[in-house]
Coordinates of C-alpha atoms in Angstrom, one line a residue:
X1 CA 7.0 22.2 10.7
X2 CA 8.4 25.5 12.5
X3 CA 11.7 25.1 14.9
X4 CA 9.9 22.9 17.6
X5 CA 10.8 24.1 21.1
X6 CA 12.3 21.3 22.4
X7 CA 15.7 23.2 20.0
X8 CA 15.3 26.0 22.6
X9 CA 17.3 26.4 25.7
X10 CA 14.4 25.7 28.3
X11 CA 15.4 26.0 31.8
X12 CA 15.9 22.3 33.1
X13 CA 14.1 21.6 36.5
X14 CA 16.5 19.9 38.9
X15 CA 15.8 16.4 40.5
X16 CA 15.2 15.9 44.0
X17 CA 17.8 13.8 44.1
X18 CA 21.7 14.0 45.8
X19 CA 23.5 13.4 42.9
X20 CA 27.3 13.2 42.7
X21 CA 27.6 13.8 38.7
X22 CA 27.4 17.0 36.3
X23 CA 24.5 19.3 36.4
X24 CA 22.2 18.5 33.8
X25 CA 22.7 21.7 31.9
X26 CA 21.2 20.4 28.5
X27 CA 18.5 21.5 26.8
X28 CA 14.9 20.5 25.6
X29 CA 12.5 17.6 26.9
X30 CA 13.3 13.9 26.3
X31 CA 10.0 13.2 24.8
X32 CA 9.9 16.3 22.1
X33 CA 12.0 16.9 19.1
X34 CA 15.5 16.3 19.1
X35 CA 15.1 15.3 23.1
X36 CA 17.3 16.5 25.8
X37 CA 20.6 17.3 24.4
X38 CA 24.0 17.8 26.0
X39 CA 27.2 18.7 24.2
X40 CA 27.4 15.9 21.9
X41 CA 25.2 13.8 23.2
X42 CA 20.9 13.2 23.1
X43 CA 18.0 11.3 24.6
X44 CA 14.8 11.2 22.9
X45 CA 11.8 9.1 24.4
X46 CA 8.6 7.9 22.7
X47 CA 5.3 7.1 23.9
X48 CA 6.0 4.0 25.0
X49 CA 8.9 4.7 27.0
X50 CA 11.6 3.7 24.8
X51 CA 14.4 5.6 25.5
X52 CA 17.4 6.4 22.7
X53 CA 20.3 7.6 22.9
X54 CA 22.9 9.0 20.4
X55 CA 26.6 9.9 20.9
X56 CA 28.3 11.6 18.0
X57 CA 31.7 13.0 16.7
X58 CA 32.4 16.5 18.2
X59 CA 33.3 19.6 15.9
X60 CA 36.9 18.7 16.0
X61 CA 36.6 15.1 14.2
X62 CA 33.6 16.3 12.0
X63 CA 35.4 15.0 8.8
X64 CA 35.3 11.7 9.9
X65 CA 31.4 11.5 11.3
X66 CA 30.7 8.3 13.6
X67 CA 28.0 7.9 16.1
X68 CA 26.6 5.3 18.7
X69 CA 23.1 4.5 19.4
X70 CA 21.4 2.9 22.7
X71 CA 17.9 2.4 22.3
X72 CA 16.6 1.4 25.8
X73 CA 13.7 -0.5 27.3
X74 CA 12.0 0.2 29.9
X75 CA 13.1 -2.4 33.4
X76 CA 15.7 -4.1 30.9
X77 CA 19.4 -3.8 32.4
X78 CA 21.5 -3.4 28.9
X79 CA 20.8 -1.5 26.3
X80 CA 20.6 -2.5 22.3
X81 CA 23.6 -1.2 20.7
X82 CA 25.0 0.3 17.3
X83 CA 27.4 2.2 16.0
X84 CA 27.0 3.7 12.6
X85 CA 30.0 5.5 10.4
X86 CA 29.7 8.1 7.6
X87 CA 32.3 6.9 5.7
X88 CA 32.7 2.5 4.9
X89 CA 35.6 0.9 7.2
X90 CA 37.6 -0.5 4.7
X91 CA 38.3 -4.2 4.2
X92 CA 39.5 -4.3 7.6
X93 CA 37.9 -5.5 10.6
X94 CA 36.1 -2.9 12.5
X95 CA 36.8 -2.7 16.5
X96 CA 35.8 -0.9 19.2
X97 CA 38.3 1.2 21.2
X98 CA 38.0 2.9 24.8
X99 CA 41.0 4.6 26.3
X100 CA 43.6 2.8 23.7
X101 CA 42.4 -0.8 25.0
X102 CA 40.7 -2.9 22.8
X103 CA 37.0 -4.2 23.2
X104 CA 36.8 -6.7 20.1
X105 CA 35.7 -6.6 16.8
X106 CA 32.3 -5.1 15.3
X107 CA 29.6 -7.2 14.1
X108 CA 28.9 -5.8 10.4
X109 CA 24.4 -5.2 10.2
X110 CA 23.5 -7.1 7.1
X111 CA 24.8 -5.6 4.1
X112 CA 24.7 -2.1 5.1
X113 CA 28.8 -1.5 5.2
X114 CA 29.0 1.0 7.9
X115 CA 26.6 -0.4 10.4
X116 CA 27.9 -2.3 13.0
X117 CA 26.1 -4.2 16.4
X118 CA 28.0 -3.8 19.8
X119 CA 27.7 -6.8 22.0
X120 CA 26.2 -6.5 25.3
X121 CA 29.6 -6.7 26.6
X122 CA 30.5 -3.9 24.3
X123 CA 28.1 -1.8 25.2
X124 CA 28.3 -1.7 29.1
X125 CA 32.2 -0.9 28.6
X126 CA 31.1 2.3 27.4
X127 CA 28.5 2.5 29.9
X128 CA 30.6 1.8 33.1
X129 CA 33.1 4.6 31.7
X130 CA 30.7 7.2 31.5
X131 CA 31.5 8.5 34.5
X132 CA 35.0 9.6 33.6
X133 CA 36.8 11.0 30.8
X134 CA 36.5 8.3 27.6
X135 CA 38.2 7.8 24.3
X136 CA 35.8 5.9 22.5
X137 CA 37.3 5.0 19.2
X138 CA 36.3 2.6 16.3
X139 CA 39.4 1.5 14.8
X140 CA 40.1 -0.1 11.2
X141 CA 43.5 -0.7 9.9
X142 CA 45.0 2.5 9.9
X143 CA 41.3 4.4 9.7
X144 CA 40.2 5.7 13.3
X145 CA 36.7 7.3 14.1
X146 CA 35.9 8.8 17.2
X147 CA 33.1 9.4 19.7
X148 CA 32.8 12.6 21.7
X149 CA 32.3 11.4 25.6
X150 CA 31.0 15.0 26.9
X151 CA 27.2 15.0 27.7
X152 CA 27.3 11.3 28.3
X153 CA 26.5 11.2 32.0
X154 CA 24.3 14.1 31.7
X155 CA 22.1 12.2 29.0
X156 CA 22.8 8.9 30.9
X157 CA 21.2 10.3 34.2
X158 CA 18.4 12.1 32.2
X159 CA 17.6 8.7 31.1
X160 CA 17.5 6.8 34.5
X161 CA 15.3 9.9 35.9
X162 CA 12.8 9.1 32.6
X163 CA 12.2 5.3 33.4
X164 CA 12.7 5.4 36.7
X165 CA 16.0 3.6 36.8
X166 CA 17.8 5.5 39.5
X167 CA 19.0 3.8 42.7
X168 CA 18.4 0.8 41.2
X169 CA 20.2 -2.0 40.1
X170 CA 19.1 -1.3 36.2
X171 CA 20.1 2.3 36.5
X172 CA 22.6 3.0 34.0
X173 CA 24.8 5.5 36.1
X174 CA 22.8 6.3 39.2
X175 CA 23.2 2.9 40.7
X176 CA 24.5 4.3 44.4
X177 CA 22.1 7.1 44.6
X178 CA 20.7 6.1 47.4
X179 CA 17.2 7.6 46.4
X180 CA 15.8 5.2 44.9
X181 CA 12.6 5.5 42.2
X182 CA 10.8 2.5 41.0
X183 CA 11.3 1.4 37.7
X184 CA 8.6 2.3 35.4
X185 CA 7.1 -0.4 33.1
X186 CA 6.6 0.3 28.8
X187 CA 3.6 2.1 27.9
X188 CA 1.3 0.1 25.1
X189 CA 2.1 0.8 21.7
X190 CA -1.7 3.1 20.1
X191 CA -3.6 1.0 18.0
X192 CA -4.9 3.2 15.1
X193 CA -7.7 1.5 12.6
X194 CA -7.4 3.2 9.8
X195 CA -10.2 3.8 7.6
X196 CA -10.7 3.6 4.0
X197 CA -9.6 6.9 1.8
X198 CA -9.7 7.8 -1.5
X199 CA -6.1 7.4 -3.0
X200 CA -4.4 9.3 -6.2
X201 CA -5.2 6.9 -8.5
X202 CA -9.1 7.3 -7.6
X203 CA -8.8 10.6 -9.3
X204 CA -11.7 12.0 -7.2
X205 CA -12.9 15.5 -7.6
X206 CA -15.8 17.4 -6.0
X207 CA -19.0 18.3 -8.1
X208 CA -18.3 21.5 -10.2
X209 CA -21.3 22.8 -7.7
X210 CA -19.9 21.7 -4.3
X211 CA -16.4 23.1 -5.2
X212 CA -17.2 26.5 -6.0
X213 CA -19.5 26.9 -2.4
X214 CA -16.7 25.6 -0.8
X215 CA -14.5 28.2 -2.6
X216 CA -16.9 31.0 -1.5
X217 CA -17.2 30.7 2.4
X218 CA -14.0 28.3 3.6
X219 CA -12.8 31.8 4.6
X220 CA -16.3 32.3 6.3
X221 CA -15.8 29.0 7.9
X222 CA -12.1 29.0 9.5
X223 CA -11.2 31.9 11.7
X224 CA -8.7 33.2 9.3
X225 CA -7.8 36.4 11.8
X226 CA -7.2 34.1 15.3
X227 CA -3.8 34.7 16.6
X228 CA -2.9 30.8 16.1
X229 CA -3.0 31.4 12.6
X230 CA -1.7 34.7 11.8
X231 CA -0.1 35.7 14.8
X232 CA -0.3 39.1 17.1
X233 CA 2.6 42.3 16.9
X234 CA 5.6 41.1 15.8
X235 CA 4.7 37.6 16.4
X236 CA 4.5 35.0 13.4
X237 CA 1.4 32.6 13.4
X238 CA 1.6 28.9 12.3
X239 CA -0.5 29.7 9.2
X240 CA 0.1 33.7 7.6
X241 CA -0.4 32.8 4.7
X242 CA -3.8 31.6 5.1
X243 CA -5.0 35.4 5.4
X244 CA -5.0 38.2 2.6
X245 CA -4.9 41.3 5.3
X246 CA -1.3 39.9 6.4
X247 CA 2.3 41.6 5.5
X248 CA 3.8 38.1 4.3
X249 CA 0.2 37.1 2.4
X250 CA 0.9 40.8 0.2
X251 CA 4.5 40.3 -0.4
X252 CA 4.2 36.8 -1.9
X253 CA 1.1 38.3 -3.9
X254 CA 2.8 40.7 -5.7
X255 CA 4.6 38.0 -7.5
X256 CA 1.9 37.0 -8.8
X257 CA 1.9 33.3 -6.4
X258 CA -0.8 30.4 -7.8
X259 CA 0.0 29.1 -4.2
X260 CA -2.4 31.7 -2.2
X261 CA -5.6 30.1 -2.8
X262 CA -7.4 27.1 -1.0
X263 CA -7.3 23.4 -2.6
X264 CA -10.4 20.8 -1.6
X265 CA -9.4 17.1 -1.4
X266 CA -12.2 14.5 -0.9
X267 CA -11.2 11.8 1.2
X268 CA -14.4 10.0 1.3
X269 CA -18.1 10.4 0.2
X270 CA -18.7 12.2 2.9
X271 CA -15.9 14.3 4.0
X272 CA -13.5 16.4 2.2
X273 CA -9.7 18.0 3.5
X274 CA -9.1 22.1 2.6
X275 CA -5.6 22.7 2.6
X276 CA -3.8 26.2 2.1
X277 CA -0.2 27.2 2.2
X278 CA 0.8 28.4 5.6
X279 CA 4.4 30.0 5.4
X280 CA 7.3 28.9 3.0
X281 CA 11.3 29.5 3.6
X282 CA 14.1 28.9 1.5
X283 CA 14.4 24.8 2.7
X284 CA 11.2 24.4 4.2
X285 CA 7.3 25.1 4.1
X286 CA 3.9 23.6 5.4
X287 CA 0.5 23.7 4.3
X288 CA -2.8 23.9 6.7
X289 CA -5.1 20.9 6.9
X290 CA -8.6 21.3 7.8
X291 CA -11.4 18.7 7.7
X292 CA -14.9 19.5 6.9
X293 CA -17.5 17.0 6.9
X294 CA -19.7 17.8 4.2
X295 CA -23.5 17.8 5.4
X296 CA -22.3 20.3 8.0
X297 CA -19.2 22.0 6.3
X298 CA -19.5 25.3 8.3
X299 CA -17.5 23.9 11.3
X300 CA -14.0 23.2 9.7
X301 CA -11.7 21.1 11.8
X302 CA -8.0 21.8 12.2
X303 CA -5.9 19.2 12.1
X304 CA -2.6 20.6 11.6
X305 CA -1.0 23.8 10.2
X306 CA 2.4 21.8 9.8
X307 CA 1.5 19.1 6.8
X308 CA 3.4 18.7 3.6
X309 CA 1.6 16.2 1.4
X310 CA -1.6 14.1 1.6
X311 CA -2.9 10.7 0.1
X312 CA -5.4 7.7 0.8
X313 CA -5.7 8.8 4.0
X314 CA -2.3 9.9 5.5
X315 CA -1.1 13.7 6.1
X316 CA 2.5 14.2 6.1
X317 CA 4.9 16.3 7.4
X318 CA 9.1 16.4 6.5
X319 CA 11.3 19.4 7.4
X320 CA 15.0 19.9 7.0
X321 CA 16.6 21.3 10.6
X322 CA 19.5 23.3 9.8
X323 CA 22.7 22.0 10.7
X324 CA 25.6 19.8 8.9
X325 CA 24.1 16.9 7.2
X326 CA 20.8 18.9 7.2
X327 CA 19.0 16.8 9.7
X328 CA 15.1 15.9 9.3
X329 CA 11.9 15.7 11.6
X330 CA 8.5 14.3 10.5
X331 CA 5.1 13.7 11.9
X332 CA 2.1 11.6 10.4
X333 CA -1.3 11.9 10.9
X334 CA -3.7 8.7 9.9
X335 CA -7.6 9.4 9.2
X336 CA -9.2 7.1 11.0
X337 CA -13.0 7.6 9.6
X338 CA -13.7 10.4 11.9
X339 CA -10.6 12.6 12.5
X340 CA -7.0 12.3 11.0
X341 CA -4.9 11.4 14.5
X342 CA -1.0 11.5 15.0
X343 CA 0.2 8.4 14.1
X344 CA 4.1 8.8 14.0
X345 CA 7.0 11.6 14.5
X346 CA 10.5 11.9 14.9
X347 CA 13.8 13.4 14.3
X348 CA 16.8 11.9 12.7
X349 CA 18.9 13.5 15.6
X350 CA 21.7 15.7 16.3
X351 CA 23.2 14.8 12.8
X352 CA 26.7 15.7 13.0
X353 CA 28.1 15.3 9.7
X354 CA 25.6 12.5 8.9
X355 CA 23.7 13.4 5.4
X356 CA 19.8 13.6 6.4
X357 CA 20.8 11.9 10.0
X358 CA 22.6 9.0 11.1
X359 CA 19.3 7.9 13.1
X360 CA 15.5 7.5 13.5
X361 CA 14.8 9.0 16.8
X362 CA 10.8 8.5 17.6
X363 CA 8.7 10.7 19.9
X364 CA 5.8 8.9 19.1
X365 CA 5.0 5.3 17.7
X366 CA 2.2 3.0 17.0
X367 CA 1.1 0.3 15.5
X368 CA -1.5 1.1 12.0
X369 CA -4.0 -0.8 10.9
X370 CA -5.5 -0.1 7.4
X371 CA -9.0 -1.0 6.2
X372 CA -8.1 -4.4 5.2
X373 CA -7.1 -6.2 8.7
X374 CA -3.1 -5.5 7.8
X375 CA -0.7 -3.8 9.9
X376 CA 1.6 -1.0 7.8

């Protein structure tokens, strides 16, 4: 999965509202990739209009990684809180810390030793100073972790624009604005029936006959030379590798790569997934999915040129971002007995120190069914 563009600086649009805090400045959309991020701070949004935002350590206490997590419901007043460290407390008693006063002790999450629950208390402390400069500490024994504070009320107000919060009693930070939206209610979590799929330890081939036509005309079949796949000028395509006549295709060639040619994956009787490497880096690659239904195979479907992996009926996608702690995003798509549709992706964030991200940051959600009547 390439750099989405959500980790672009986009040009923010500004609300039609009379706001008395910081310009939103950020960057990226709350609902794609690693959200709307400013300074230290993020808000990612999924699908059903759950809202959640991180706060993490800035550069300067990066050796000592600790981050906060709000996740927000749409029309309820006070958030869900957590804070999560890199490094275990110690024996001590955790406690949270805002301008050097103390807002009690931590409530340890099961038995994971550097989880901790804020109480509702807890977390509107932090809320209520968001507006001005905050020290927000955790504190154990001698051992202190801090929270950055900038990009807060940026991220804060992004959030309240999102659901619809601001100029209302609910809103986060916007409560005196005095226009007011309507809050907005959740969306319904997609219902996805998934269909029955061949797994691994089916061990299903196609016919020595069928594979070889396939073989001989997938390249008649996709549009191998469209500018979504290889790109136009000095502009990369989601899937060069796909195509022989490209620069990147003859480079990896010459090294004599068993990765350039198509693979076939049956998924049922009567369909069948072609998959073909689409561009590989030194952390990351993805392959091309396309599915061909196999009385009529000339009409190839593309489902996605950002997959990793397959099996009984899932295609996957996992990609390092760069950063410290080498942060993730992922995406799922879930056949369905017609068409393979998105079931799942998200980010682990902002990371900040946090090996493979301190949290799971959805874009989208919803709720699987597989061919047996049980939820996954």
């Amino acid at each position: 999965m390439k750099m989405s563009a959500a980790l672009m600086m986009a040009t923010i649009g500004s609300l039609s509202l009379s706001l008395s805090l910081p310009a939103l400045a950020g960057y990226g959309t709350p609902s794609e990739g690693w959200g709307f991020v400013q300074d230290d701070w993020q808000v990612v949004c999924d699908n059903t209009r759950t809202c959640r935002v991180a706060g993490y350590s800035s550069d300067a206490s990066i050796d000592k990684p600790a981050s906060v997590l709000f996740t927000v419901s749409p029309k309820i007043a006070t958030p869900k809180a957590q804070i999560q460290l890199a490094s275990k407390a110690s024996k001590d008693k955790a406690e949270l810390w805002l301008n050097n006063k103390n807002y009690g002790t931590l409530q340890p999450v099961g038995s994971y030793p550097a989880l901790y629950d804020l109480s509702a208390k807890q977390t509107q402390a932090i809320i209520d100073k968001a507006r001005i400069t905050n020290k927000i500490e955790v504190r154990a024994g001698n051992n202190r972790w801090r929270i950055s504070d900038k990009g807060i009320s940026s991220v804060l107000l992004k959030l309240d624009d999102v659901q619809g919060r601001v100029g209302t009693s609910i809103a986060l930070i916007s409560k005196n604005q005095r226009n007011q939206q309507t809050p907005k209610a959740a969306l319904p979590i997609p219902t996805i029936n998934k269909a029955f799929a061949y797994s691994a330890k089916d061990k299903k081939t196609l016919t020595p006959s069928k594979l070889k036509y396939f073989q001989q005309n997938i390249n008649k079949w996709v549009d191998i030379d469209s500018k979504q796949l290889i790109g136009s000028g000095n502009t990369m395509g989601d899937c060069e590798l796909v195509n022989p006549k490209t620069e990147t295709y003859q480079r990896m060639s010459e090294y004599g790569s068993t990765m350039l040619g198509w693979d076939f994956i049956p998924v049922d009787k009567a369909h069948t997934l072609a998959t073909h490497l689409c561009w590989s880096g030194p952390y990351n690659s993805s392959t091309g999915y396309w599915l061909i239904n196999n009385d009529k195979p000339s009409n190839p479907m593309l489902i996605t040129t950002a997959g990793n992996e397959y099996d009984a009926g899932d295609i996957r996608a996992a990609n390092k971002d760069r950063g410290i702690g080498d942060c993730w995003n992922s995406a799922t798509w879930t056949w369905n007995g017609k068409t393979f549709v998105k079931s799942a992706e998200a980010s682990t964030g902002l990371c900040r120190g946090f090996a493979g991200g301190a949290w799971d940051l959805p874009t989208y959600v919803s709720k699987v069914i597989d061919s047996n009547g049980k939820a996954q």
